[in-house]
Short mmCIF file of C-alpha atoms and ligand atoms in Angstrom, two decimals:
data_model
loop_
_atom_site.label_atom_id
_atom_site.label_comp_id
_atom_site.label_asym_id
_atom_site.label_seq_id
_atom_site.Cartn_x
_atom_site.Cartn_y
_atom_site.Cartn_z
CA MET G 283 5.44 36.49 -28.94
CA SER G 284 3.62 33.60 -29.59
CA ARG G 285 5.09 30.33 -28.20
CA GLU G 286 4.60 26.48 -28.68
CA GLY G 287 3.90 24.43 -26.09
CA THR G 288 0.94 21.02 -24.82
CA ILE G 289 -2.08 21.57 -22.72
CA MET G 290 -0.97 19.30 -19.50
CA LYS G 291 -4.48 20.11 -17.46
CA ALA G 292 -7.89 21.31 -18.79
CA LEU G 293 -9.56 22.96 -15.77
CA SER G 294 -13.01 25.28 -15.32
CA GLY G 295 -12.73 26.89 -18.30
CA PHE G 296 -8.89 27.35 -18.39
CA TYR G 297 -5.77 25.05 -20.25
CA TYR G 298 -2.93 24.69 -18.42
CA VAL G 299 0.12 24.88 -21.21
CA ASP G 300 3.48 24.05 -20.43
CA ASP G 301 6.54 25.08 -22.61
CA GLY G 302 9.48 23.30 -20.93
CA GLN G 303 9.96 26.66 -19.52
CA SER G 304 6.96 27.37 -17.75
CA MET G 305 3.03 26.67 -17.34
CA THR G 306 0.81 28.97 -18.42
CA ALA G 307 -3.07 29.29 -17.61
CA CYS G 308 -5.15 30.12 -20.96
CA ARG G 309 -8.36 30.66 -22.16
CA GLY G 310 -9.46 29.76 -25.52
CA ARG G 311 -9.72 32.47 -27.74
CA GLY G 312 -13.39 33.30 -29.62
CA LYS G 313 -11.56 31.77 -33.16
CA LEU G 314 -11.87 28.01 -31.51
CA ARG G 315 -14.88 28.21 -29.75
CA HIS G 316 -16.42 29.19 -33.07
CA GLU G 317 -14.31 26.61 -35.27
CA LYS G 318 -15.86 24.31 -32.38
CA VAL G 319 -12.29 22.57 -31.79
CA THR G 320 -12.41 21.35 -28.22
CA PRO G 321 -8.95 21.69 -27.18
CA LEU G 322 -7.29 18.31 -25.35
CA VAL G 323 -4.98 17.59 -22.91
CA GLY G 324 -2.05 16.89 -25.08
CA ASP G 325 -2.87 18.95 -27.72
CA ARG G 326 0.62 20.67 -29.06
CA VAL G 327 -0.57 24.49 -28.77
CA ARG G 328 0.66 28.20 -29.75
CA PHE G 329 -0.40 30.17 -27.08
CA THR G 330 0.75 33.88 -26.64
CA PRO G 331 1.44 34.55 -22.72
CA GLN G 332 0.35 37.94 -20.88
CA GLY G 333 3.40 37.76 -18.27
CA ASP G 334 1.27 37.87 -15.56
CA GLY G 335 1.20 33.50 -16.38
CA SER G 336 -1.55 34.01 -17.85
CA GLY G 337 -1.97 34.00 -21.66
CA SER G 338 -4.42 33.04 -25.01
CA LEU G 339 -4.48 29.63 -26.81
CA ASP G 340 -4.41 30.67 -30.18
CA GLU G 341 -3.96 27.53 -32.45
CA ILE G 342 -3.63 23.89 -31.81
CA LEU G 343 -1.59 22.09 -33.91
CA PRO G 344 -2.14 18.94 -36.35
CA ARG G 345 -2.70 15.70 -33.86
CA LYS G 346 -1.52 12.45 -34.17
CA ASN G 347 -3.96 11.06 -32.83
CA GLN G 348 -7.76 12.04 -30.21
CA PHE G 349 -9.56 10.42 -27.53
CA PHE G 350 -12.82 11.09 -26.64
CA ARG G 351 -12.87 9.14 -23.35
CA PRO G 352 -10.54 9.35 -22.25
CA ALA G 353 -10.27 12.62 -23.66
CA VAL G 354 -6.67 13.16 -24.59
CA ALA G 355 -4.76 13.31 -27.92
CA ASN G 356 -1.08 12.79 -29.21
CA ILE G 357 -1.08 9.55 -26.94
CA ASP G 358 1.94 7.17 -27.88
CA GLN G 359 0.42 4.36 -25.81
CA LEU G 360 -3.28 4.06 -23.56
CA VAL G 361 -2.58 1.62 -20.57
CA ILE G 362 -5.56 -0.39 -19.94
CA ILE G 363 -5.96 -0.26 -15.91
CA ALA G 364 -8.17 -3.09 -14.29
CA SER G 365 -8.57 -5.33 -11.23
CA GLU G 366 -9.69 -8.53 -10.00
CA ALA G 367 -10.09 -7.50 -6.74
CA ILE G 368 -12.76 -4.76 -5.88
CA PRO G 369 -13.73 -3.17 -8.36
CA VAL G 370 -13.89 -6.26 -10.60
CA THR G 371 -13.47 -4.87 -13.91
CA ASP G 372 -15.81 -6.57 -16.20
CA PRO G 373 -13.79 -7.90 -19.70
CA PHE G 374 -16.15 -5.72 -22.14
CA LEU G 375 -14.66 -2.43 -20.78
CA ILE G 376 -11.09 -3.62 -21.52
CA ASP G 377 -12.11 -4.73 -24.89
CA ARG G 378 -14.24 -1.91 -26.03
CA VAL G 379 -11.17 0.54 -24.97
CA ALA G 380 -8.45 -1.90 -26.44
CA ALA G 381 -11.06 -1.96 -29.86
CA ILE G 382 -11.02 1.59 -29.89
CA ALA G 383 -7.02 2.16 -29.51
CA GLU G 384 -6.13 -0.89 -31.82
CA SER G 385 -8.48 1.32 -35.31
CA ARG G 386 -6.82 4.67 -34.03
CA GLY G 387 -3.01 2.79 -34.40
CA CYS G 388 -2.72 3.24 -30.98
CA ASP G 389 -0.51 0.77 -28.88
CA CYS G 390 -2.53 -0.33 -25.70
CA ILE G 391 -0.79 -1.95 -22.10
CA ILE G 392 -3.00 -3.74 -20.05
CA CYS G 393 -1.79 -3.62 -16.27
CA VAL G 394 -3.83 -5.45 -13.34
CA ASN G 395 -3.77 -3.95 -10.26
CA LYS G 396 -4.50 -5.01 -6.61
CA CYS G 397 -2.46 -8.10 -7.57
CA ASP G 398 -1.98 -8.46 -3.59
CA LEU G 399 -5.55 -8.47 -3.09
CA ALA G 400 -6.22 -10.81 -6.09
CA ASP G 401 -3.34 -12.33 -8.16
CA GLY G 402 -5.65 -11.13 -11.83
CA GLU G 403 -3.93 -14.20 -13.01
CA SER G 404 -7.30 -14.85 -15.10
CA LEU G 405 -7.70 -11.23 -16.72
CA ALA G 406 -4.03 -11.59 -17.45
CA ALA G 407 -3.79 -14.87 -18.74
CA ILE G 408 -6.88 -13.46 -21.18
CA TYR G 409 -4.71 -10.09 -22.51
CA ARG G 410 -1.50 -12.48 -22.49
CA ALA G 411 -3.02 -14.65 -24.36
CA ALA G 412 -4.58 -12.41 -27.03
CA GLY G 413 -1.29 -10.29 -27.59
CA PHE G 414 -1.00 -7.73 -25.45
CA ARG G 415 1.90 -7.04 -23.87
CA THR G 416 0.10 -6.91 -20.08
CA LEU G 417 1.22 -6.69 -16.53
CA ARG G 418 -0.14 -7.65 -13.37
CA VAL G 419 1.15 -4.89 -10.30
CA SER G 420 0.05 -3.81 -6.75
CA ALA G 421 0.28 -0.13 -5.88
CA GLU G 422 -0.08 -1.10 -2.16
CA THR G 423 2.81 -3.40 -2.11
CA GLY G 424 5.14 -2.02 -5.59
CA GLU G 425 4.82 -5.52 -6.78
CA GLY G 426 5.41 -5.11 -10.72
CA ILE G 427 5.49 -1.12 -10.38
CA ASP G 428 9.09 -1.21 -12.16
CA SER G 429 8.47 -3.51 -14.69
CA LEU G 430 5.55 -0.77 -15.76
CA ARG G 431 7.85 1.94 -15.10
CA GLU G 432 10.19 0.68 -18.05
CA LEU G 433 7.28 0.33 -20.47
CA ILE G 434 5.98 3.67 -20.39
CA SER G 435 9.61 5.62 -19.81
CA GLU G 436 9.95 8.05 -23.01
CA LYS G 437 6.87 7.74 -23.84
CA VAL G 438 3.02 9.67 -23.27
CA SER G 439 0.81 7.42 -22.40
CA ALA G 440 -3.00 7.56 -20.30
CA PHE G 441 -3.83 5.41 -17.94
CA THR G 442 -7.45 4.90 -17.98
CA GLY G 443 -9.78 1.89 -16.67
CA ASN G 444 -12.64 1.65 -14.52
CA SER G 445 -13.10 4.03 -11.07
CA GLY G 446 -11.59 2.74 -8.17
CA VAL G 447 -8.70 0.52 -10.32
CA GLY G 448 -6.12 2.26 -8.67
CA LYS G 449 -5.06 4.53 -12.03
CA SER G 450 -4.05 7.90 -9.59
CA SER G 451 -2.67 4.89 -6.99
CA ILE G 452 -0.09 3.88 -8.86
CA LEU G 453 0.74 7.24 -10.25
CA ASN G 454 1.80 8.03 -6.82
CA ALA G 455 3.28 4.53 -6.56
CA LEU G 456 5.45 5.20 -10.12
CA ASP G 457 6.94 8.70 -8.83
CA PRO G 458 7.03 9.75 -5.26
CA ARG G 459 6.73 13.04 -5.15
CA PHE G 460 3.34 13.17 -5.97
CA SER G 461 0.23 12.84 -4.05
CA LEU G 462 -3.12 12.18 -6.49
CA ALA G 463 -5.89 12.04 -4.48
CA THR G 464 -7.35 8.61 -3.96
CA GLY G 465 -10.87 7.36 -3.62
CA ASP G 466 -12.83 4.43 -1.45
CA VAL G 467 -14.10 1.69 -3.28
CA SER G 468 -18.27 1.23 -2.09
CA GLN G 469 -18.04 -2.17 -0.36
CA LYS G 470 -21.99 -2.35 -1.27
CA LEU G 471 -21.56 -1.20 -4.29
CA GLY G 472 -18.82 -2.59 -5.69
CA ARG G 473 -17.33 0.34 -7.37
CA GLY G 474 -15.21 3.74 -6.79
CA ARG G 475 -16.45 6.40 -6.09
CA HIS G 476 -15.06 8.57 -9.48
CA THR G 477 -12.01 10.32 -7.23
CA THR G 478 -10.42 11.78 -10.03
CA ARG G 479 -12.24 14.78 -11.70
CA HIS G 480 -9.96 16.03 -14.81
CA VAL G 481 -7.32 14.82 -17.12
CA GLU G 482 -4.25 15.38 -16.24
CA LEU G 483 -0.35 14.68 -17.86
CA LEU G 484 2.16 14.07 -15.72
CA ARG G 485 5.35 14.48 -16.18
CA LEU G 486 7.24 11.48 -13.92
CA SER G 487 10.97 11.60 -12.29
CA CYS G 488 11.65 8.76 -14.86
CA GLY G 489 10.98 11.30 -18.33
CA ALA G 490 7.55 9.68 -18.75
CA LEU G 491 4.37 11.86 -19.88
CA VAL G 492 1.20 10.23 -18.48
CA ALA G 493 -2.41 11.32 -18.12
CA ASP G 494 -3.74 10.20 -14.88
CA THR G 495 -7.77 10.50 -16.34
CA PRO G 496 -11.50 10.16 -14.71
CA GLY G 497 -12.94 6.64 -14.53
CA PHE G 498 -15.05 5.39 -16.34
CA SER G 499 -18.37 3.00 -15.42
CA SER G 500 -19.94 0.34 -17.10
CA PHE G 501 -22.72 2.46 -18.04
CA ASP G 502 -20.48 5.29 -19.70
CA VAL G 503 -20.79 4.24 -23.34
CA ASP G 504 -20.13 6.45 -26.49
CA ARG G 505 -21.30 4.19 -28.67
CA MET G 506 -20.81 6.92 -31.84
CA GLU G 507 -17.09 6.31 -30.93
CA LEU G 508 -17.04 2.81 -32.06
CA ALA G 509 -15.50 1.33 -35.23
CA ARG G 510 -17.77 0.47 -37.90
CA ALA G 511 -18.87 -2.77 -38.12
CA GLU G 512 -17.29 -3.99 -40.60
CA GLU G 513 -13.35 -2.27 -39.42
CA LEU G 514 -14.08 -4.70 -36.05
CA GLN G 515 -12.31 -7.18 -36.92
CA HIS G 516 -9.19 -5.32 -37.54
CA ALA G 517 -9.50 -3.90 -33.82
CA PHE G 518 -8.95 -7.43 -32.24
CA ARG G 519 -5.28 -8.64 -33.21
CA GLU G 520 -5.73 -11.92 -32.28
CA PHE G 521 -8.53 -12.85 -34.97
CA GLY G 522 -5.73 -11.17 -37.68
CA PRO G 523 -4.57 -14.93 -38.65
CA TYR G 524 -7.80 -16.10 -39.33
CA LEU G 525 -9.78 -13.49 -41.56
CA ASP G 526 -8.41 -14.16 -45.30
CA GLN G 527 -9.38 -17.74 -44.14
CA CYS G 528 -13.58 -17.78 -43.73
CA ARG G 529 -16.19 -19.58 -46.37
CA PHE G 530 -17.36 -15.76 -47.29
CA GLN G 531 -15.47 -12.95 -48.01
CA ASP G 532 -17.81 -10.86 -46.15
CA CYS G 533 -18.22 -12.92 -43.23
CA ALA G 534 -19.04 -11.35 -40.14
CA HIS G 535 -17.39 -13.61 -37.92
CA VAL G 536 -20.40 -13.76 -35.05
CA LYS G 537 -22.32 -16.98 -36.57
CA GLU G 538 -21.62 -17.89 -40.01
CA LYS G 539 -21.16 -21.37 -41.79
CA GLY G 540 -16.91 -22.11 -42.33
CA CYS G 541 -16.37 -19.10 -39.90
CA ALA G 542 -12.30 -19.60 -39.49
CA VAL G 543 -12.28 -17.24 -36.13
CA LEU G 544 -15.68 -19.19 -34.47
CA GLU G 545 -12.50 -22.53 -35.81
CA ALA G 546 -10.19 -21.80 -33.60
CA LEU G 547 -12.47 -20.13 -31.00
CA ALA G 548 -13.71 -23.54 -30.55
CA GLN G 549 -9.80 -24.60 -30.78
CA GLY G 550 -9.77 -22.21 -27.84
CA LYS G 551 -6.98 -20.39 -29.87
CA ILE G 552 -9.23 -17.08 -29.66
CA GLN G 553 -10.11 -16.70 -26.06
CA PRO G 554 -14.39 -16.66 -25.44
CA THR G 555 -14.76 -13.42 -23.42
CA ARG G 556 -12.60 -11.16 -26.97
CA HIS G 557 -15.27 -13.01 -28.93
CA GLN G 558 -18.16 -12.38 -27.03
CA SER G 559 -17.09 -8.33 -26.61
CA TYR G 560 -15.79 -8.64 -30.20
CA VAL G 561 -20.35 -9.68 -30.63
CA ARG G 562 -21.64 -7.42 -28.49
CA LEU G 563 -19.56 -4.57 -30.12
CA TYR G 564 -20.31 -5.70 -33.72
CA GLU G 565 -24.72 -5.47 -32.67
CA GLN G 566 -23.72 -1.74 -31.29
CA ALA G 567 -21.96 -0.64 -34.28
CA LYS G 568 -24.49 -1.77 -36.67
CA ALA G 569 -26.60 -0.07 -35.17
CA ILE G 570 -25.55 3.02 -35.65
CA PRO G 571 -25.66 5.37 -38.69
CA ASP G 572 -22.20 6.73 -40.01
CA TRP G 573 -24.05 10.03 -39.56
CA GLU G 574 -24.08 9.28 -36.20
CA ARG G 575 -20.04 8.23 -36.23
CA ARG G 576 -17.75 10.92 -34.56
CA LYS G 577 -15.64 11.53 -37.20
CA GLY G 578 -11.99 11.05 -36.81
CA GLN G 579 -12.25 10.74 -33.00
N1 GTP K 277 -5.20 -3.21 -1.90
C1 GTP K 277 -5.01 -2.49 -2.61
N2 GTP K 277 -6.20 -0.97 -3.47
C2 GTP K 277 -5.13 -0.70 -3.85
C3 GTP K 277 -4.09 -1.09 -5.07
N3 GTP K 277 -4.36 0.46 -6.18
C4 GTP K 277 -5.37 1.46 -5.37
N4 GTP K 277 -5.72 0.42 -4.44
C5 GTP K 277 -6.73 1.04 -3.69
O1 GTP K 277 -8.38 1.24 -3.98
C6 GTP K 277 -8.77 2.60 -4.17
C7 GTP K 277 -9.16 3.33 -5.30
O2 GTP K 277 -8.17 4.08 -6.05
P1 GTP K 277 -7.90 5.11 -6.54
O3 GTP K 277 -6.09 4.81 -7.25
O4 GTP K 277 -8.13 6.35 -6.13
O5 GTP K 277 -8.21 4.26 -8.03
P2 GTP K 277 -9.14 5.38 -9.82
O6 GTP K 277 -8.58 4.26 -10.37
O7 GTP K 277 -7.78 6.99 -9.56
O8 GTP K 277 -9.73 5.72 -9.53
P3 GTP K 277 -10.91 7.12 -10.28
O9 GTP K 277 -10.22 8.17 -10.04
O10 GTP K 277 -12.32 7.12 -9.67
O11 GTP K 277 -10.99 6.84 -11.46
C8 GTP K 277 -8.12 3.53 -2.76
O12 GTP K 277 -8.90 3.55 -1.86
C9 GTP K 277 -6.88 2.86 -3.02
O13 GTP K 277 -6.03 2.39 -1.56
C10 GTP K 277 -3.57 -1.70 -4.82
O14 GTP K 277 -2.68 -2.44 -5.58
N5 GTP K 277 -3.64 -2.40 -3.95
MG1 MG K 278 -7.73 8.66 -10.19
ZN1 ZN K 279 -15.01 -15.41 -40.09
#
């Protein structure tokens, strides 16, 4: 009786499971709650349908990866959406999410939206130089949307980024069948209004699966999700070629003498904002005791 499927949406205590034929609204079994595992959108699960469109969630199958914010599992790549028009994205927010993804072996794409309002080139240049796949798009004019579609086709992606950058708008542009709610950006505060309230995995006509997720704000930091301070250097991909060239083996690349990363920074081979974000994350990570760290997430 039990079947296998994917959680597409989690809302008001129900998990909507797609088994390729139909959608079943499942409630979690007591056993799951007892084990303190929270089912995530993207989870492969076993469930028992009751025949009336409802069912019970029995088991979560092993995850390839999992994220706390956005709350998704089994993602092939994170698409970090940013903007140089209001709301202007702080590069630190991009670097923080990118570092978390990198430390879990999950690919990232940087997508600068609203290029009809501001060309997005200064943000795009930082990430191109750091070795990320980087795009400039406009959900409004459709510019760059075909290139984005190519990068996400046949993959499971999650859109993430600060509120108001246009995650839902880009999804609407990618697939005209969608009519996801989009919200204004406050002119006064210069930030979005958290229009999207839940995570939902959407199947696009091009075959891609994409999770639309609620935007985060700059004060939303989950410090426990960070990598350990000593591992953080590996989460900044462009530091790679220099890491074994520092004078001291345990170099933190913050202000040490003979540091090859700082030397590369001085020569313009590493972008200043990327290094600033590294230092900020390094200091945050150092302040977290290991026992407080969110295991595996
Ligand atoms: N000019 C212009 N406006 C855009 C573009 N993309 C989105 N917008 C506008 O930006 C506002 C916010 O867009 P949303 O798609 O709701 O942003 P979001 O990232 O989904 O926001 P949350 O759901 O709050 O996280 C809306 O008023 C959109 O019409 C774009 O490329 N150009
Ligand atoms: Mg949205
Ligand atoms: Zn160093």
